[in-house]
Amino acid sequence: EAGVAQSPRYKIIEKRQSVAFWCNPISGHATLYWYQQILGQGPKLLIQFQNNGVVDDSQLPKDRFSAERLKGVDSTLKIQPAKLEDSAVYLCASSLVGPSTDTQYFGPGTRLTVL
Amino acid sequence: SQQGEEDPQALSIQEGENATMNCSYKTSINNLQWYRQNSGRGLVHLILIRSNEREKHSGRLRVTLDTSKKSSSLLITASRAADTASYFCATDAGDYKLSFGAGTTVTVRA
């Protein structure tokens, strides 16, 4: 079974530029999560989708971050404009049922550096 | 904000020794999970323990949960070099979201 796919793996941008990350969850997984992990910290949930609806986006900085999950499968997370403090690893995860906190499967992450 | 706090922040042990790390949390929970993260990679789920359980085992892993003290421990027995990683506890406080701690970095020396 293929795991959660993310691209790109690495991205370097200047502050005030825009960037987008892509995630393809495990086939058949209803729930998709985006996390932000700053160096030395644990992951912080940004947004949670069940199928193509948003379950929780309370920690998403909506003035600059946006996310969508079209057709309840792939998802994109966008930052516009980026700030220095957005430098982090962005992790995508999926789970079979949802919203549920039974096993989440994580992708390898996208490491973003904002200069 | 992060609900769980792991202790210690870092741990260095010899191959073959046991490694123990602890997690404390603030509010009541439905379940607590432990994840492992190897350098530069995503997180891997290790074990889930529900609030009505006190101990669970999975291979060389043993997890305990004390809800009266709001704490959990993860024991890795007979450690191997491949166990070198960061370990995170994550809590579900009944709102179907996971809240992760800052993690314990474990280094296993050959």
PDB file of C-alpha atoms in Angstrom:
ATOM      1  CA  GLU A   1       0.000   0.000   0.000  1.00  0.00           C
ATOM      2  CA  ALA A   2       1.417   3.387  -0.968  1.00  0.00           C
ATOM      3  CA  GLY A   3       1.938   5.885   1.839  1.00  0.00           C
ATOM      4  CA  VAL A   4       1.100   9.560   2.056  1.00  0.00           C
ATOM      5  CA  ALA A   5       2.868  11.463  -0.707  1.00  0.00           C
ATOM      6  CA  GLN A   6       3.998  15.066  -0.421  1.00  0.00           C
ATOM      7  CA  SER A   7       5.770  17.431  -2.768  1.00  0.00           C
ATOM      8  CA  PRO A   8       8.021  19.238  -2.977  1.00  0.00           C
ATOM      9  CA  ARG A   9      10.343  17.826  -0.296  1.00  0.00           C
ATOM     10  CA  TYR A  10      12.254  21.078   0.071  1.00  0.00           C
ATOM     11  CA  LYS A  11      11.461  24.687  -0.788  1.00  0.00           C
ATOM     12  CA  ILE A  12      13.432  27.892  -0.284  1.00  0.00           C
ATOM     13  CA  ILE A  13      11.702  31.221  -0.874  1.00  0.00           C
ATOM     14  CA  GLU A  14      12.147  34.877  -0.004  1.00  0.00           C
ATOM     15  CA  LYS A  15       9.799  36.508   2.483  1.00  0.00           C
ATOM     16  CA  ARG A  16       6.625  37.919   0.955  1.00  0.00           C
ATOM     17  CA  GLN A  17       6.699  35.294  -1.807  1.00  0.00           C
ATOM     18  CA  SER A  18       4.008  32.638  -2.207  1.00  0.00           C
ATOM     19  CA  VAL A  19       4.400  28.893  -1.917  1.00  0.00           C
ATOM     20  CA  ALA A  20       2.160  25.855  -2.289  1.00  0.00           C
ATOM     21  CA  PHE A  21       2.480  22.314  -0.982  1.00  0.00           C
ATOM     22  CA  TRP A  22       0.716  19.246  -2.305  1.00  0.00           C
ATOM     23  CA  CYS A  23      -0.441  16.108  -0.490  1.00  0.00           C
ATOM     24  CA  ASN A  24      -1.886  12.833  -1.752  1.00  0.00           C
ATOM     25  CA  PRO A  25      -3.272  10.741   1.132  1.00  0.00           C
ATOM     26  CA  ILE A  26      -3.531   6.987   1.354  1.00  0.00           C
ATOM     27  CA  SER A  27      -6.258   5.745  -0.948  1.00  0.00           C
ATOM     28  CA  GLY A  28      -9.616   5.521   0.803  1.00  0.00           C
ATOM     29  CA  HIS A  29      -8.644   7.664   3.793  1.00  0.00           C
ATOM     30  CA  ALA A  30     -11.438  10.075   4.607  1.00  0.00           C
ATOM     31  CA  THR A  31      -9.563  12.412   6.922  1.00  0.00           C
ATOM     32  CA  LEU A  32      -6.594  14.548   5.940  1.00  0.00           C
ATOM     33  CA  TYR A  33      -4.491  16.733   8.244  1.00  0.00           C
ATOM     34  CA  TRP A  34      -1.906  19.453   7.701  1.00  0.00           C
ATOM     35  CA  TYR A  35       0.589  20.082  10.506  1.00  0.00           C
ATOM     36  CA  GLN A  36       3.324  22.664  10.956  1.00  0.00           C
ATOM     37  CA  GLN A  37       6.453  21.505  12.781  1.00  0.00           C
ATOM     38  CA  ILE A  38       8.918  24.204  13.776  1.00  0.00           C
ATOM     39  CA  LEU A  39      12.464  23.044  14.563  1.00  0.00           C
ATOM     40  CA  GLY A  40      12.677  21.623  18.073  1.00  0.00           C
ATOM     41  CA  GLN A  41       8.899  21.465  18.550  1.00  0.00           C
ATOM     42  CA  GLY A  42       6.178  18.906  18.034  1.00  0.00           C
ATOM     43  CA  PRO A  43       3.731  19.120  15.130  1.00  0.00           C
ATOM     44  CA  LYS A  44       0.915  21.657  15.420  1.00  0.00           C
ATOM     45  CA  LEU A  45      -2.361  20.972  13.634  1.00  0.00           C
ATOM     46  CA  LEU A  46      -3.198  23.644  11.063  1.00  0.00           C
ATOM     47  CA  ILE A  47      -6.283  22.203   9.386  1.00  0.00           C
ATOM     48  CA  GLN A  48      -8.264  18.968   9.301  1.00  0.00           C
ATOM     49  CA  PHE A  49     -10.512  17.815   6.450  1.00  0.00           C
ATOM     50  CA  GLN A  50     -13.070  15.054   6.399  1.00  0.00           C
ATOM     51  CA  ASN A  51     -13.617  14.168   2.760  1.00  0.00           C
ATOM     52  CA  ASN A  52     -13.655  17.657   1.214  1.00  0.00           C
ATOM     53  CA  GLY A  53     -15.121  19.521   4.197  1.00  0.00           C
ATOM     54  CA  VAL A  54     -13.148  21.402   6.860  1.00  0.00           C
ATOM     55  CA  VAL A  55     -13.517  19.894  10.344  1.00  0.00           C
ATOM     56  CA  ASP A  56     -11.101  22.187  12.184  1.00  0.00           C
ATOM     57  CA  ASP A  57      -9.014  25.152  11.060  1.00  0.00           C
ATOM     58  CA  SER A  58      -8.837  27.017  14.357  1.00  0.00           C
ATOM     59  CA  GLN A  59      -5.021  27.208  14.305  1.00  0.00           C
ATOM     60  CA  LEU A  60      -4.667  28.155  10.636  1.00  0.00           C
ATOM     61  CA  PRO A  61      -3.434  31.761  10.176  1.00  0.00           C
ATOM     62  CA  LYS A  62      -6.165  32.575   7.713  1.00  0.00           C
ATOM     63  CA  ASP A  63      -4.741  35.946   6.723  1.00  0.00           C
ATOM     64  CA  ARG A  64      -1.911  34.179   4.902  1.00  0.00           C
ATOM     65  CA  PHE A  65      -2.586  30.436   4.864  1.00  0.00           C
ATOM     66  CA  SER A  66      -5.227  28.650   2.813  1.00  0.00           C
ATOM     67  CA  ALA A  67      -5.924  24.995   2.106  1.00  0.00           C
ATOM     68  CA  GLU A  68      -8.308  23.037  -0.032  1.00  0.00           C
ATOM     69  CA  ARG A  69      -9.133  19.414  -0.645  1.00  0.00           C
ATOM     70  CA  LEU A  70     -10.900  19.109  -3.941  1.00  0.00           C
ATOM     71  CA  LYS A  71     -12.962  15.969  -4.572  1.00  0.00           C
ATOM     72  CA  GLY A  72     -12.017  14.685  -1.136  1.00  0.00           C
ATOM     73  CA  VAL A  73      -8.659  13.299  -2.249  1.00  0.00           C
ATOM     74  CA  ASP A  74      -5.562  15.468  -2.873  1.00  0.00           C
ATOM     75  CA  SER A  75      -4.973  18.622  -0.907  1.00  0.00           C
ATOM     76  CA  THR A  76      -2.930  21.779  -1.314  1.00  0.00           C
ATOM     77  CA  LEU A  77      -1.724  24.163   1.382  1.00  0.00           C
ATOM     78  CA  LYS A  78      -0.745  27.672   0.308  1.00  0.00           C
ATOM     79  CA  ILE A  79       1.091  30.471   2.080  1.00  0.00           C
ATOM     80  CA  GLN A  80       0.758  33.976   0.668  1.00  0.00           C
ATOM     81  CA  PRO A  81       2.743  36.042   1.567  1.00  0.00           C
ATOM     82  CA  ALA A  82       5.348  34.043   3.497  1.00  0.00           C
ATOM     83  CA  LYS A  83       7.023  35.368   6.636  1.00  0.00           C
ATOM     84  CA  LEU A  84      10.333  34.358   8.208  1.00  0.00           C
ATOM     85  CA  GLU A  85       8.496  32.581  11.028  1.00  0.00           C
ATOM     86  CA  ASP A  86       6.822  30.257   8.518  1.00  0.00           C
ATOM     87  CA  SER A  87      10.109  28.361   8.164  1.00  0.00           C
ATOM     88  CA  ALA A  88       9.172  24.859   9.266  1.00  0.00           C
ATOM     89  CA  VAL A  89       8.384  21.358   8.071  1.00  0.00           C
ATOM     90  CA  TYR A  90       4.833  20.993   6.792  1.00  0.00           C
ATOM     91  CA  LEU A  91       3.492  17.514   7.386  1.00  0.00           C
ATOM     92  CA  CYS A  92       0.462  15.955   5.792  1.00  0.00           C
ATOM     93  CA  ALA A  93      -1.262  12.987   7.417  1.00  0.00           C
ATOM     94  CA  SER A  94      -4.334  10.891   6.719  1.00  0.00           C
ATOM     95  CA  SER A  95      -6.505   8.448   8.610  1.00  0.00           C
ATOM     96  CA  LEU A  96      -9.090   5.926   7.502  1.00  0.00           C
ATOM     97  CA  VAL A  97     -12.058   7.159   9.480  1.00  0.00           C
ATOM     98  CA  GLY A  98     -12.746  10.587  10.755  1.00  0.00           C
ATOM     99  CA  PRO A  99     -12.765  12.831  12.415  1.00  0.00           C
ATOM    100  CA  SER A 100     -10.846  10.373  14.512  1.00  0.00           C
ATOM    101  CA  THR A 101      -7.536  10.216  16.274  1.00  0.00           C
ATOM    102  CA  ASP A 102      -6.946   6.573  15.667  1.00  0.00           C
ATOM    103  CA  THR A 103      -3.758   5.914  13.739  1.00  0.00           C
ATOM    104  CA  GLN A 104      -2.658   8.771  11.532  1.00  0.00           C
ATOM    105  CA  TYR A 105      -0.232   8.049   8.708  1.00  0.00           C
ATOM    106  CA  PHE A 106       2.245  10.810   7.987  1.00  0.00           C
ATOM    107  CA  GLY A 107       3.993  11.804   4.786  1.00  0.00           C
ATOM    108  CA  PRO A 108       7.700  12.722   4.699  1.00  0.00           C
ATOM    109  CA  GLY A 109       6.978  16.444   4.944  1.00  0.00           C
ATOM    110  CA  THR A 110       8.013  19.555   3.029  1.00  0.00           C
ATOM    111  CA  ARG A 111      10.843  21.559   4.570  1.00  0.00           C
ATOM    112  CA  LEU A 112      10.232  25.272   3.937  1.00  0.00           C
ATOM    113  CA  THR A 113      12.947  27.860   4.429  1.00  0.00           C
ATOM    114  CA  VAL A 114      11.929  31.508   4.208  1.00  0.00           C
ATOM    115  CA  LEU A 115      14.849  33.938   3.737  1.00  0.00           C
TER     116      LEU A 115
ATOM    117  CA  SER B   1      -0.486  25.418  22.569  1.00  0.00           C
ATOM    118  CA  GLN B   2       1.043  22.002  23.257  1.00  0.00           C
ATOM    119  CA  GLN B   3      -0.680  19.894  25.881  1.00  0.00           C
ATOM    120  CA  GLY B   4       1.959  17.190  26.339  1.00  0.00           C
ATOM    121  CA  GLU B   5       5.433  17.699  27.709  1.00  0.00           C
ATOM    122  CA  GLU B   6       8.064  15.013  27.329  1.00  0.00           C
ATOM    123  CA  ASP B   7      10.860  14.435  29.768  1.00  0.00           C
ATOM    124  CA  PRO B   8      13.795  14.273  29.332  1.00  0.00           C
ATOM    125  CA  GLN B   9      14.345  16.465  26.274  1.00  0.00           C
ATOM    126  CA  ALA B  10      17.282  14.286  25.224  1.00  0.00           C
ATOM    127  CA  LEU B  11      18.531  10.835  26.162  1.00  0.00           C
ATOM    128  CA  SER B  12      21.734   9.023  25.199  1.00  0.00           C
ATOM    129  CA  ILE B  13      22.101   5.300  25.906  1.00  0.00           C
ATOM    130  CA  GLN B  14      24.273   2.350  24.950  1.00  0.00           C
ATOM    131  CA  GLU B  15      22.951  -0.245  22.534  1.00  0.00           C
ATOM    132  CA  GLY B  16      21.193  -2.980  24.477  1.00  0.00           C
ATOM    133  CA  GLU B  17      20.132  -0.710  27.338  1.00  0.00           C
ATOM    134  CA  ASN B  18      16.561   0.321  28.058  1.00  0.00           C
ATOM    135  CA  ALA B  19      15.269   3.822  27.344  1.00  0.00           C
ATOM    136  CA  THR B  20      12.472   5.421  29.336  1.00  0.00           C
ATOM    137  CA  MET B  21      10.766   8.707  28.563  1.00  0.00           C
ATOM    138  CA  ASN B  22       7.807  10.383  30.189  1.00  0.00           C
ATOM    139  CA  CYS B  23       4.925  12.530  29.037  1.00  0.00           C
ATOM    140  CA  SER B  24       2.818  14.783  31.224  1.00  0.00           C
ATOM    141  CA  TYR B  25      -0.378  16.471  30.079  1.00  0.00           C
ATOM    142  CA  LYS B  26      -2.811  19.010  31.464  1.00  0.00           C
ATOM    143  CA  THR B  27      -6.416  18.106  30.670  1.00  0.00           C
ATOM    144  CA  SER B  28      -8.359  14.835  30.733  1.00  0.00           C
ATOM    145  CA  ILE B  29      -7.949  12.710  27.620  1.00  0.00           C
ATOM    146  CA  ASN B  30      -9.674  10.042  25.546  1.00  0.00           C
ATOM    147  CA  ASN B  31      -6.414   8.459  24.475  1.00  0.00           C
ATOM    148  CA  LEU B  32      -2.679   9.062  24.330  1.00  0.00           C
ATOM    149  CA  GLN B  33      -0.456   8.059  21.439  1.00  0.00           C
ATOM    150  CA  TRP B  34       3.288   7.761  20.931  1.00  0.00           C
ATOM    151  CA  TYR B  35       4.977   8.518  17.624  1.00  0.00           C
ATOM    152  CA  ARG B  36       8.562   8.177  16.405  1.00  0.00           C
ATOM    153  CA  GLN B  37      10.273  10.551  13.983  1.00  0.00           C
ATOM    154  CA  ASN B  38      13.558   9.647  12.368  1.00  0.00           C
ATOM    155  CA  SER B  39      15.734  12.523  11.220  1.00  0.00           C
ATOM    156  CA  GLY B  40      14.275  14.258   8.193  1.00  0.00           C
ATOM    157  CA  ARG B  41      11.260  11.994   7.943  1.00  0.00           C
ATOM    158  CA  GLY B  42       7.584  11.935   8.844  1.00  0.00           C
ATOM    159  CA  LEU B  43       6.143  10.534  12.033  1.00  0.00           C
ATOM    160  CA  VAL B  44       5.381   6.856  12.532  1.00  0.00           C
ATOM    161  CA  HIS B  45       2.641   5.726  14.884  1.00  0.00           C
ATOM    162  CA  LEU B  46       3.942   3.417  17.621  1.00  0.00           C
ATOM    163  CA  ILE B  47       1.150   2.739  20.070  1.00  0.00           C
ATOM    164  CA  LEU B  48      -2.198   4.088  21.294  1.00  0.00           C
ATOM    165  CA  ILE B  49      -3.419   3.703  24.868  1.00  0.00           C
ATOM    166  CA  ARG B  50      -6.981   4.607  25.836  1.00  0.00           C
ATOM    167  CA  SER B  51      -7.906   6.413  29.039  1.00  0.00           C
ATOM    168  CA  ASN B  52      -9.362   3.242  30.593  1.00  0.00           C
ATOM    169  CA  GLU B  53      -6.147   1.277  29.980  1.00  0.00           C
ATOM    170  CA  ARG B  54      -3.133   1.268  32.267  1.00  0.00           C
ATOM    171  CA  GLU B  55      -0.492  -0.572  30.252  1.00  0.00           C
ATOM    172  CA  LYS B  56       0.087  -1.759  26.679  1.00  0.00           C
ATOM    173  CA  HIS B  57       2.862  -3.653  24.983  1.00  0.00           C
ATOM    174  CA  SER B  58       3.990  -3.798  21.378  1.00  0.00           C
ATOM    175  CA  GLY B  59       7.158  -5.730  20.659  1.00  0.00           C
ATOM    176  CA  ARG B  60       9.966  -4.020  22.585  1.00  0.00           C
ATOM    177  CA  LEU B  61       7.708  -1.112  23.558  1.00  0.00           C
ATOM    178  CA  ARG B  62       5.820  -0.774  26.814  1.00  0.00           C
ATOM    179  CA  VAL B  63       3.530   2.156  27.508  1.00  0.00           C
ATOM    180  CA  THR B  64       1.906   3.000  30.822  1.00  0.00           C
ATOM    181  CA  LEU B  65      -0.788   5.555  31.539  1.00  0.00           C
ATOM    182  CA  ASP B  66      -1.659   7.076  34.911  1.00  0.00           C
ATOM    183  CA  THR B  67      -4.684   9.312  34.454  1.00  0.00           C
ATOM    184  CA  SER B  68      -4.658  10.370  38.124  1.00  0.00           C
ATOM    185  CA  LYS B  69      -1.206  11.868  37.601  1.00  0.00           C
ATOM    186  CA  LYS B  70      -1.905  12.861  33.993  1.00  0.00           C
ATOM    187  CA  SER B  71       1.245  11.131  32.849  1.00  0.00           C
ATOM    188  CA  SER B  72       2.457   8.373  30.552  1.00  0.00           C
ATOM    189  CA  SER B  73       5.749   6.616  30.044  1.00  0.00           C
ATOM    190  CA  LEU B  74       7.299   4.872  27.052  1.00  0.00           C
ATOM    191  CA  LEU B  75       9.870   2.162  27.667  1.00  0.00           C
ATOM    192  CA  ILE B  76      12.015   0.794  24.839  1.00  0.00           C
ATOM    193  CA  THR B  77      13.777  -2.389  25.891  1.00  0.00           C
ATOM    194  CA  ALA B  78      17.054  -3.725  24.458  1.00  0.00           C
ATOM    195  CA  SER B  79      17.621  -0.616  22.371  1.00  0.00           C
ATOM    196  CA  ARG B  80      19.175  -0.755  18.900  1.00  0.00           C
ATOM    197  CA  ALA B  81      20.892   1.849  16.740  1.00  0.00           C
ATOM    198  CA  ALA B  82      17.730   2.004  14.628  1.00  0.00           C
ATOM    199  CA  ASP B  83      15.831   3.314  17.679  1.00  0.00           C
ATOM    200  CA  THR B  84      17.735   6.597  17.378  1.00  0.00           C
ATOM    201  CA  ALA B  85      14.946   9.099  16.745  1.00  0.00           C
ATOM    202  CA  SER B  86      12.688  11.678  18.352  1.00  0.00           C
ATOM    203  CA  TYR B  87       9.703  10.345  20.259  1.00  0.00           C
ATOM    204  CA  PHE B  88       6.503  12.350  20.683  1.00  0.00           C
ATOM    205  CA  CYS B  89       3.465  11.824  22.825  1.00  0.00           C
ATOM    206  CA  ALA B  90       0.171  13.105  21.474  1.00  0.00           C
ATOM    207  CA  THR B  91      -3.111  13.456  23.348  1.00  0.00           C
ATOM    208  CA  ASP B  92      -6.723  13.427  22.235  1.00  0.00           C
ATOM    209  CA  ALA B  93      -8.721  15.514  24.693  1.00  0.00           C
ATOM    210  CA  GLY B  94     -12.058  14.482  23.206  1.00  0.00           C
ATOM    211  CA  ASP B  95     -12.104  17.094  20.483  1.00  0.00           C
ATOM    212  CA  TYR B  96     -10.811  14.660  17.823  1.00  0.00           C
ATOM    213  CA  LYS B  97      -7.561  16.599  17.494  1.00  0.00           C
ATOM    214  CA  LEU B  98      -4.124  15.432  18.462  1.00  0.00           C
ATOM    215  CA  SER B  99      -1.948  17.742  20.548  1.00  0.00           C
ATOM    216  CA  PHE B 100       1.749  16.865  20.371  1.00  0.00           C
ATOM    217  CA  GLY B 101       4.497  17.490  22.889  1.00  0.00           C
ATOM    218  CA  ALA B 102       7.951  18.820  21.994  1.00  0.00           C
ATOM    219  CA  GLY B 103       9.485  15.354  21.971  1.00  0.00           C
ATOM    220  CA  THR B 104      12.384  13.413  23.472  1.00  0.00           C
ATOM    221  CA  THR B 105      15.463  12.916  21.282  1.00  0.00           C
ATOM    222  CA  VAL B 106      16.957   9.460  21.835  1.00  0.00           C
ATOM    223  CA  THR B 107      20.468   8.586  20.693  1.00  0.00           C
ATOM    224  CA  VAL B 108      21.549   4.946  20.860  1.00  0.00           C
ATOM    225  CA  ARG B 109      25.342   4.550  20.847  1.00  0.00           C
ATOM    226  CA  ALA B 110      26.900   1.449  19.297  1.00  0.00           C
TER     227      ALA B 110
END
